[in-house]
Short mmCIF file of C-alpha atoms in Angstrom, two decimals:
data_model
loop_
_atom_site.label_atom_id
_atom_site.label_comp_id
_atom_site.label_asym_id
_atom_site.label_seq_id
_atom_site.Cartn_x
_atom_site.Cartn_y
_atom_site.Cartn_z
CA UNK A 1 14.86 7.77 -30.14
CA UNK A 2 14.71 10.30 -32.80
CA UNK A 3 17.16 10.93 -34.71
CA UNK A 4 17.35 14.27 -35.20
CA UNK A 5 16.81 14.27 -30.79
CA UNK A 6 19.47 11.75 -30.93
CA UNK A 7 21.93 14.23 -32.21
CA UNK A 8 21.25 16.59 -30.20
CA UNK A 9 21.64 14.62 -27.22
CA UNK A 10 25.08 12.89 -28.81
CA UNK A 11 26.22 16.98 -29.02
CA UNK A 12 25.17 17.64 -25.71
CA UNK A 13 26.98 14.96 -24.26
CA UNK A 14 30.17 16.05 -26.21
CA UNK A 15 30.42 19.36 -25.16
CA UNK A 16 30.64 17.93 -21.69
CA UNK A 17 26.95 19.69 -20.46
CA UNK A 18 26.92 19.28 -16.80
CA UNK A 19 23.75 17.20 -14.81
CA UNK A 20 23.06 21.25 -14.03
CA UNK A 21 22.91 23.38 -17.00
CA UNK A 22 22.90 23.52 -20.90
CA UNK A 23 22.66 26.92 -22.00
CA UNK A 24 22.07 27.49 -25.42
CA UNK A 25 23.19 30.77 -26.06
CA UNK A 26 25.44 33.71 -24.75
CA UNK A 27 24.16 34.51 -21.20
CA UNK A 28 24.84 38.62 -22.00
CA UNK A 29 22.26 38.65 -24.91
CA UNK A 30 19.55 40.55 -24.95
CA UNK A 31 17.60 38.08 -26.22
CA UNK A 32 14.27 37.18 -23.74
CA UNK A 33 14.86 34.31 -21.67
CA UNK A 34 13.25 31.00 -21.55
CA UNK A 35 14.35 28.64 -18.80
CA UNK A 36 13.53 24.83 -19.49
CA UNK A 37 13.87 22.41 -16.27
CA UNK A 38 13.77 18.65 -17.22
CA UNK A 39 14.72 15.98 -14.86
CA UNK A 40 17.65 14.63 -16.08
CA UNK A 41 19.85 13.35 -19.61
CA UNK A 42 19.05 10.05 -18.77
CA UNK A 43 15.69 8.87 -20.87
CA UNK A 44 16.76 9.26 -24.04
CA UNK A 45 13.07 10.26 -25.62
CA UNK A 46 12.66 13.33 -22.35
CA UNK A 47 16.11 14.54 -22.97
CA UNK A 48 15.86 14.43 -26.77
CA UNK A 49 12.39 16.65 -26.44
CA UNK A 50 14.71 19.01 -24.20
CA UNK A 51 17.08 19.65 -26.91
CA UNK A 52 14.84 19.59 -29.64
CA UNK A 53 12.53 22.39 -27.14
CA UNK A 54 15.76 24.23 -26.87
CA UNK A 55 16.85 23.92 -30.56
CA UNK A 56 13.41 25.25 -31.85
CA UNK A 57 13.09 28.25 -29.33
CA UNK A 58 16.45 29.18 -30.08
CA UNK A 59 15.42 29.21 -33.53
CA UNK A 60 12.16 31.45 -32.57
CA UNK A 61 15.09 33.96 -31.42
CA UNK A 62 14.71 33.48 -27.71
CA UNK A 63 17.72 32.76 -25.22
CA UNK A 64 17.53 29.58 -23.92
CA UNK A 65 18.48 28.01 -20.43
CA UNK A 66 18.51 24.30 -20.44
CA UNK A 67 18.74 22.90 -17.09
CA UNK A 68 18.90 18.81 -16.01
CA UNK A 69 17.94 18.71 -12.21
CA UNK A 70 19.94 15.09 -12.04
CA UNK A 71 16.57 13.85 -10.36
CA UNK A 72 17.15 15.98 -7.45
CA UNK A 73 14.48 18.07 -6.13
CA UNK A 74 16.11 21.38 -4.26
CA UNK A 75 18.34 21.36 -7.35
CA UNK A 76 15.06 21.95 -9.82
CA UNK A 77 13.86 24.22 -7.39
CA UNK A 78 17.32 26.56 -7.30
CA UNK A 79 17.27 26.24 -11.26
CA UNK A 80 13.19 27.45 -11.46
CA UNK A 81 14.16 30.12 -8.63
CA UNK A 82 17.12 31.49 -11.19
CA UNK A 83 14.95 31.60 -13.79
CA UNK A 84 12.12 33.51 -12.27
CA UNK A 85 14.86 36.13 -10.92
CA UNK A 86 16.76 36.69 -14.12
CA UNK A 87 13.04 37.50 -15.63
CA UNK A 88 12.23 34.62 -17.86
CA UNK A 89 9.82 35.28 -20.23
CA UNK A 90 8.34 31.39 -20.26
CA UNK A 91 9.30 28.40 -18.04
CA UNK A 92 8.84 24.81 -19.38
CA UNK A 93 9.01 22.08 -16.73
CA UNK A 94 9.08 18.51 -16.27
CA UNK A 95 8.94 18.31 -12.35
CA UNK A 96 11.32 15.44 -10.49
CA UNK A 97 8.29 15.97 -8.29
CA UNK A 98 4.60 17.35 -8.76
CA UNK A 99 4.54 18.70 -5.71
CA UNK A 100 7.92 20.07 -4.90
CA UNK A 101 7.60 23.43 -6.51
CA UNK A 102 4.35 25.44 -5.64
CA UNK A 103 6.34 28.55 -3.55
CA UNK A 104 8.51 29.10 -6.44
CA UNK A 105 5.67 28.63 -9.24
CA UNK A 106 3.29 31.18 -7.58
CA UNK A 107 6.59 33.76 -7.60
CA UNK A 108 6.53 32.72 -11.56
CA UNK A 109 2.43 33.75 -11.48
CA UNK A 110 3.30 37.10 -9.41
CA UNK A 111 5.82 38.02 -11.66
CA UNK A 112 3.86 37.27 -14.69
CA UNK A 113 5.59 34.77 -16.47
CA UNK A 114 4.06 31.53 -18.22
CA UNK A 115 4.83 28.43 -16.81
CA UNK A 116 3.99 25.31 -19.09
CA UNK A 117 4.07 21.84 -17.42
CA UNK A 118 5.74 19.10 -19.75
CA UNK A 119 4.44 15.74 -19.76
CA UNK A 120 4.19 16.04 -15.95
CA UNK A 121 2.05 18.46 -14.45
CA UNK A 122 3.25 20.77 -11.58
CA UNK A 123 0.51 20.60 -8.76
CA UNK A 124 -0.64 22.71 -6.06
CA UNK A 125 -0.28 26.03 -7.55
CA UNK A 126 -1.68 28.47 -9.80
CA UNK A 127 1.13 29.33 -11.42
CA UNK A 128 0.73 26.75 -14.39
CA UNK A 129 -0.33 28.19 -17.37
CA UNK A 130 -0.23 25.04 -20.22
CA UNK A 131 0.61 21.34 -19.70
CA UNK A 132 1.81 19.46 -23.20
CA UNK A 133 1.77 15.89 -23.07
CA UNK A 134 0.23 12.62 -24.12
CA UNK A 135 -3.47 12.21 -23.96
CA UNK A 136 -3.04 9.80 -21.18
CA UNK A 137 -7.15 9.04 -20.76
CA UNK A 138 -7.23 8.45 -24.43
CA UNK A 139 -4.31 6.33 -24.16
CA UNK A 140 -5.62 3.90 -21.28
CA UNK A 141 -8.84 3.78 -22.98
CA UNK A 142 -7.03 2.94 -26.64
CA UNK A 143 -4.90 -0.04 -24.90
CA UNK A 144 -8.60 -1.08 -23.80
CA UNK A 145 -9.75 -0.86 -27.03
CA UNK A 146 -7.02 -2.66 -28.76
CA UNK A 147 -7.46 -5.31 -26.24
CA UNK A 148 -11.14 -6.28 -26.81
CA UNK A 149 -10.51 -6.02 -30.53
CA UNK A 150 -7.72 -8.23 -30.96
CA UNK A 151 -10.04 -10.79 -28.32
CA UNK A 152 -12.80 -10.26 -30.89
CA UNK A 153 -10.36 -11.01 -33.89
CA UNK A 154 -9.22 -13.91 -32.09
CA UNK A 155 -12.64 -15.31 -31.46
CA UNK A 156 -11.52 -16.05 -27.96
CA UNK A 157 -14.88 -17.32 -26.52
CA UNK A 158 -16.64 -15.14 -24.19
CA UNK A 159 -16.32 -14.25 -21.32
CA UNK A 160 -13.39 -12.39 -21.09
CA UNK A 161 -10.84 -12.22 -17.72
CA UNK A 162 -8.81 -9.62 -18.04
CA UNK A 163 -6.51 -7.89 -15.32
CA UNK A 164 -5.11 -4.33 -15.24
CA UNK A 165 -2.31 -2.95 -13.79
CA UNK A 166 -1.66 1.25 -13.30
CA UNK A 167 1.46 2.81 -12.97
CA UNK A 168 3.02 4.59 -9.75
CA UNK A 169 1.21 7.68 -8.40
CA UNK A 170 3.79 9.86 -8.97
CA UNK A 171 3.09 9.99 -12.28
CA UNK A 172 -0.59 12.01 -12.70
CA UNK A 173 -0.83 10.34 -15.84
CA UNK A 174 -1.49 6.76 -14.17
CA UNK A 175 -4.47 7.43 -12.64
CA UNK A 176 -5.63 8.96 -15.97
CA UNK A 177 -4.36 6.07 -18.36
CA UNK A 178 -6.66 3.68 -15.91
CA UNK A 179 -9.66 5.77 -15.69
CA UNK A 180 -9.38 5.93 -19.31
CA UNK A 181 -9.43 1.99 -19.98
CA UNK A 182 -12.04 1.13 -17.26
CA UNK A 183 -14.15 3.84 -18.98
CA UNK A 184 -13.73 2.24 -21.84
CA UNK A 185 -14.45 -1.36 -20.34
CA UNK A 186 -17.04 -0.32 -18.14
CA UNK A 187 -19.99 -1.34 -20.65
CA UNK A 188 -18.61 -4.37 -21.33
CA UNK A 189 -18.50 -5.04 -17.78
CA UNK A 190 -22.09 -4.81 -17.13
CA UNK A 191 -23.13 -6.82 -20.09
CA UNK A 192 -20.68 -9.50 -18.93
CA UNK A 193 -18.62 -9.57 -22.03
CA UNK A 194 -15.30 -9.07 -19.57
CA UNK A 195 -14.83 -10.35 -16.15
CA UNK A 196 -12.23 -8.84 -13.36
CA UNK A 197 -11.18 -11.79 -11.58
CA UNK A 198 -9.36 -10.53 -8.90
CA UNK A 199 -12.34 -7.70 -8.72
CA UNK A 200 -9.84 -4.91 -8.13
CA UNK A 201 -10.14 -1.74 -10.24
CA UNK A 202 -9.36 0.89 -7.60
CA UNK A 203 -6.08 2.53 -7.73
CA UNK A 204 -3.99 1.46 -4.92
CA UNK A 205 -5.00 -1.83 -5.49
CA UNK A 206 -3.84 -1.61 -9.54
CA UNK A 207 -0.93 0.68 -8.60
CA UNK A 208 2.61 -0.61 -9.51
CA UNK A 209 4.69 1.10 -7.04
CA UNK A 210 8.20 2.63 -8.85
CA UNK A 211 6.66 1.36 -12.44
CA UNK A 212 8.53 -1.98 -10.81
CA UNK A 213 8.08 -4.96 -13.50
CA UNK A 214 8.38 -7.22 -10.86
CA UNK A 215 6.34 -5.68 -8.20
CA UNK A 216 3.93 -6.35 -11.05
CA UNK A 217 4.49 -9.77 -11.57
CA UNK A 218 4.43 -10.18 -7.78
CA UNK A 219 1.08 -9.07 -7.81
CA UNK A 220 -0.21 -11.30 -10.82
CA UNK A 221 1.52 -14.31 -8.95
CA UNK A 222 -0.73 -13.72 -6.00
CA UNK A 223 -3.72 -13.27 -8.25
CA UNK A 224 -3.08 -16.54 -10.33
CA UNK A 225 -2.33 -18.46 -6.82
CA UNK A 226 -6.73 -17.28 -5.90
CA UNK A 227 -7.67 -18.16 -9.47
CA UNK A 228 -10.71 -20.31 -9.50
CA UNK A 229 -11.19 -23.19 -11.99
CA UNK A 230 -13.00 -21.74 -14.52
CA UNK A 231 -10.82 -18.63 -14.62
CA UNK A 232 -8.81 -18.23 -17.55
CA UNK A 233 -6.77 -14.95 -18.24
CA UNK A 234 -7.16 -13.48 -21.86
CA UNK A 235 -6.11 -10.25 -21.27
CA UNK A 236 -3.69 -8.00 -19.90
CA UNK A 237 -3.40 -4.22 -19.71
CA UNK A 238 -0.06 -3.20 -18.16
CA UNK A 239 1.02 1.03 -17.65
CA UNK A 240 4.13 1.01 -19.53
CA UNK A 241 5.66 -1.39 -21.73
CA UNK A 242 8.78 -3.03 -19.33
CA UNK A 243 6.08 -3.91 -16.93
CA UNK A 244 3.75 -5.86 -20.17
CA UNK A 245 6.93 -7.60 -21.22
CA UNK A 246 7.93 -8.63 -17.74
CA UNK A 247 3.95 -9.73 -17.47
CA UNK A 248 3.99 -11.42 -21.39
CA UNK A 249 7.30 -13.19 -20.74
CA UNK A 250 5.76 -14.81 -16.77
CA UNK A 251 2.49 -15.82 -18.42
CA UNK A 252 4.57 -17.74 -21.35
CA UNK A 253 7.11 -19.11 -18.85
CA UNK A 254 3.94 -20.65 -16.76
CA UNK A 255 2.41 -22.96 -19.64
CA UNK A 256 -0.71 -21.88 -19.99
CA UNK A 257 -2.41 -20.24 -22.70
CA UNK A 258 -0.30 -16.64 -22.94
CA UNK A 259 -3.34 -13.89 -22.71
CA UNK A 260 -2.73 -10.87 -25.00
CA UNK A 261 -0.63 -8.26 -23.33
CA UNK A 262 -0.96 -4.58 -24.05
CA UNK A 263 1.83 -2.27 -22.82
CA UNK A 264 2.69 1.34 -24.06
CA UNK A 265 5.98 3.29 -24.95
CA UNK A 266 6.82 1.49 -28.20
CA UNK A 267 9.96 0.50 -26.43
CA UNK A 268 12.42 -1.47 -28.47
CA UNK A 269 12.62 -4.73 -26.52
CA UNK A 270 8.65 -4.65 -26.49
CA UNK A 271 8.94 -4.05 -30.83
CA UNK A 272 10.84 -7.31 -30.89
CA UNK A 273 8.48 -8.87 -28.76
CA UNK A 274 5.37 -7.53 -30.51
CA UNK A 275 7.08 -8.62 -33.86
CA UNK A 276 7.62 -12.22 -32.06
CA UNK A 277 3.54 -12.37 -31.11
CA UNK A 278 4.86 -12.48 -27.28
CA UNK A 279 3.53 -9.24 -26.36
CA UNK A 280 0.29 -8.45 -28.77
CA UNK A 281 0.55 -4.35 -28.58
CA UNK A 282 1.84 -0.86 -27.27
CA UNK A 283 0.40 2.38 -27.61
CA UNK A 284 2.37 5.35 -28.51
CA UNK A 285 2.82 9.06 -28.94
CA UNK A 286 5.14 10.65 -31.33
CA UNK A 287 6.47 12.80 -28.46
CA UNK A 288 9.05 14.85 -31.28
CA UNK A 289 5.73 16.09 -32.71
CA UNK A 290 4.71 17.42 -29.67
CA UNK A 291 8.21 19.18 -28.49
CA UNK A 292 7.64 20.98 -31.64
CA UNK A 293 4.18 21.81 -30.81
CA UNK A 294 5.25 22.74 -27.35
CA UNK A 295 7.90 25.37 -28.29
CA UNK A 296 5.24 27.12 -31.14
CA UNK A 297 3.07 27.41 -27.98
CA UNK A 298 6.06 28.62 -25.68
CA UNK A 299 7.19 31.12 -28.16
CA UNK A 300 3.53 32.64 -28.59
CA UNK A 301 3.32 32.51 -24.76
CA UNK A 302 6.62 34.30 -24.60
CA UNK A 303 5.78 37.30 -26.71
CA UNK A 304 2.57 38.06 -25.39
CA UNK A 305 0.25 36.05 -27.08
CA UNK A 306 -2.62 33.55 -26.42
CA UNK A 307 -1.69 30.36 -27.88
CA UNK A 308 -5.71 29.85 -28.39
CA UNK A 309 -5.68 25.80 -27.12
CA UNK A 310 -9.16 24.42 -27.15
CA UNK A 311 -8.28 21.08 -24.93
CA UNK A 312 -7.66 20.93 -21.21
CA UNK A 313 -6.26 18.96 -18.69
CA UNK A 314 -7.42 18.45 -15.01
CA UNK A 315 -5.08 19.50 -12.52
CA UNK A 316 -6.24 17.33 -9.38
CA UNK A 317 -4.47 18.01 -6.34
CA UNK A 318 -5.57 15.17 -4.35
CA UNK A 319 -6.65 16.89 -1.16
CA UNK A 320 -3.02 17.82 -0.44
CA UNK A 321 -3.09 19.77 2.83
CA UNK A 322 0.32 21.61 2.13
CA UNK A 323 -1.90 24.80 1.13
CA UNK A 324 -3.66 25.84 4.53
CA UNK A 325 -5.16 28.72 2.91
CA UNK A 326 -6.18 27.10 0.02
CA UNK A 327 -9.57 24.85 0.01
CA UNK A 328 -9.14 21.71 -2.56
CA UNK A 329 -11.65 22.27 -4.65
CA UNK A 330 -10.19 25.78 -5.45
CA UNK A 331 -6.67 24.14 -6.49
CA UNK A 332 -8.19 21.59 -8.86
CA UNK A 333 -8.92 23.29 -12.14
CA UNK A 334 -8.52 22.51 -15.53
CA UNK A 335 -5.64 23.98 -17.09
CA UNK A 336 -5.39 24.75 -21.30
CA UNK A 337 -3.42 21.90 -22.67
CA UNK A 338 -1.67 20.44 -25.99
CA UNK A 339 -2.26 17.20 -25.51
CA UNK A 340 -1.04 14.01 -28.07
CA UNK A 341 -2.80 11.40 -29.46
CA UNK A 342 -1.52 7.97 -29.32
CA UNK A 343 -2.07 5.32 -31.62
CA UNK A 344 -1.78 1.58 -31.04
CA UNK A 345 0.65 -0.76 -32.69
CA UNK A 346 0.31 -4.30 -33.08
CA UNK A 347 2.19 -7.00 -35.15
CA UNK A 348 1.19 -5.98 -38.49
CA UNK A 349 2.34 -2.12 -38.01
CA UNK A 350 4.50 -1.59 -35.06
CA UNK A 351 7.93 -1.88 -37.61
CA UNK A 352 6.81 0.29 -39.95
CA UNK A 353 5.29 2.67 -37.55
CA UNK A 354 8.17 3.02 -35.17
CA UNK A 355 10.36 3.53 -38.26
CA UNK A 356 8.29 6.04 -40.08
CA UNK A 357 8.42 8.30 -36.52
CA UNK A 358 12.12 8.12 -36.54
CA UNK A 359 12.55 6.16 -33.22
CA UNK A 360 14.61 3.08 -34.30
CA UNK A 361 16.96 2.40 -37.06
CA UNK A 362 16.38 -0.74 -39.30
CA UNK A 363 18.96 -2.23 -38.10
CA UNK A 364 17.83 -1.82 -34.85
CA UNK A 365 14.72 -3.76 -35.41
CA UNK A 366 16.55 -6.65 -37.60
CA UNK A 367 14.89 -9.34 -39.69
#
């Protein structure tokens, strides 16, 4: 985490801030109001871009209303509802769920106020004005990337087998992560440079229901018990980076030759195990850059002004039927959107990367 998020956080926590609210300044200003909903304090990297959103809009000269839902969906909703009726000028949100919130986000669009999605995008309504948040097709088709490189650098003889796992549906961002690495795959597939084994890329067959590390290795136990003879598995690309070290740490423990595994998150256990050549890579977003980014684009959003983003993001609603009067293909649109670039860290520059961004301390990462 940060450090400068980590503070924030630490203070937070001090000043006893309930699971509820954190405002930020004196509810009787006369400052304009912009409500922030996040799910809850307990990711360290979410809640530390909630402060540091709150911190830097403060510092815009805004009021700010910080509100953790504790996970709980009709609590989000009551805290979006009060900031709609006490005339917010901007609301970011991280939703608990996508597809909780559409009444209360086309009240938002009615009343004219900007609402900007946060690394989750708000579905089946309108009312969302910006999403911020990682590149997630760029990601998935990065861990690709880094996968068929470090095969190449290997000279691991061709074919490859590779398997890939996605993450839970709940997150939009899985489908796109997958999309993104089979595009990237795809014309190696057709030359017959990589092999699927198991032949499943669809995404209830990839999907890893409650980003579960062992309902992933569950599933690669099932796939290694149908493995034919001449199937060897080089490659892994898992959806986050608990689920690639669960995978990495199964495919050692069985005695074979470990494939190289390629998570994403940068998370610390997965630094020591890059660092240890158990897991080969991670992808990852400096998400503190984009908090920043975010609260320059709520503050122009706020006063009036058109933040001018040239990127979008595709808000797909997935044939939802809780919109009657609504037909699907009007509901998925692409919405303007800051979106971060990830880079991929291997053994040679996950330390000094991870260090450099402000996420670990040295001692943290020992040797």
């Amino acid at each position: 985490m940060h450090k400068l998020a980590a503070s924030l956080l630490a203070a937070a926590v001090a000043l006893g801030a309930t699971a509820c609210s954190a405002p930020a300044n004196d509810p009787g200003s006369d400052l304009p109001l912009v409500g922030i909903s996040f799910p809850n304090k307990n990711d360290a990297r979410s809640a530390g871009d909630g402060l540091l959103l709150q911190e830097k809009l403060t510092e815009a000269g805004f009021r700010v209303e910080l509100r953790w839902a504790g996970d709980d969906v009709p609590v989000q909703y009551r805290d979006l509802e009060w900031m709609v009726d006490n005339g917010a000028q901007a609301i970011v949100v991280m939703p608990v769920d996508a597809r909780a919130y559409p009444d209360v986000l086309d009240r938002a669009e009615e009343a004219g106020i900007p609402v900007v999605g946060y690394q989750r995008m708000p579905l089946l309504s309108d009312g969302l004005t910006q999403f911020a948040a990682v590149d997630a097709h760029a990601e998935g088709a990065l861990q690709a990337r880094t996968l068929v490189e470090g095969l190449r650098e290997r000279g691991v003889p061709q074919p490859w087998d590779v398997e890939l796992f996605a993450g839970d549906r709940v997150e939009m961002a899985s489908k796109d992560m997958l999309l993104g690495a089979l595009d990237e795959l795809y014309p190696l597939l057709m030359d017959g440079t990589v092999r699927i084994p198991s032949m499943e890329t669809d995404f209830d067959s990839l999907e890893v229901a409650r980003f579960d590390p062992d309902f992933a290795v569950k599933r690669l136990e099932r796939l290694s018990a149908t493995e034919t003879a001449d199937t060897e598995l080089e490659g892994v690309i898992a959806p986050t980076d608990a689920i690639a070290r669960a995978l990495a740490a199964h495919l050692e423990a069985s005695g074979s030759r470990p494939p190289l595994v390629v998570g994403s998150g940068a998370e610390l256990e997965s630094v020591h195990m890059i660092t240890e050549g158990v897991q080969y890579a991670t992808t990852f977003a400096d998400t503190h850059v984009l908090a920043e980014r975010t609260a320059e684009m709520v503050a122009e959003l706020a006063s009036g002004r058109d933040p001018g983003l040239t990127q979008t993001a595709l808000r797909d609603d997935d044939g939802q039927p809780d919109r009657e009067d609504t037909p699907e293909e009007e509901l998925d649109q692409h919405v303007p959107a800051l979106l971060a670039t990830p880079v991929a860290l291997d053994k040679d520059t996950v330390r000094q990367a991870v260090l450099d961004a402000g996420l670990y301390e040295s001692a943290q990462l020992g040797g």
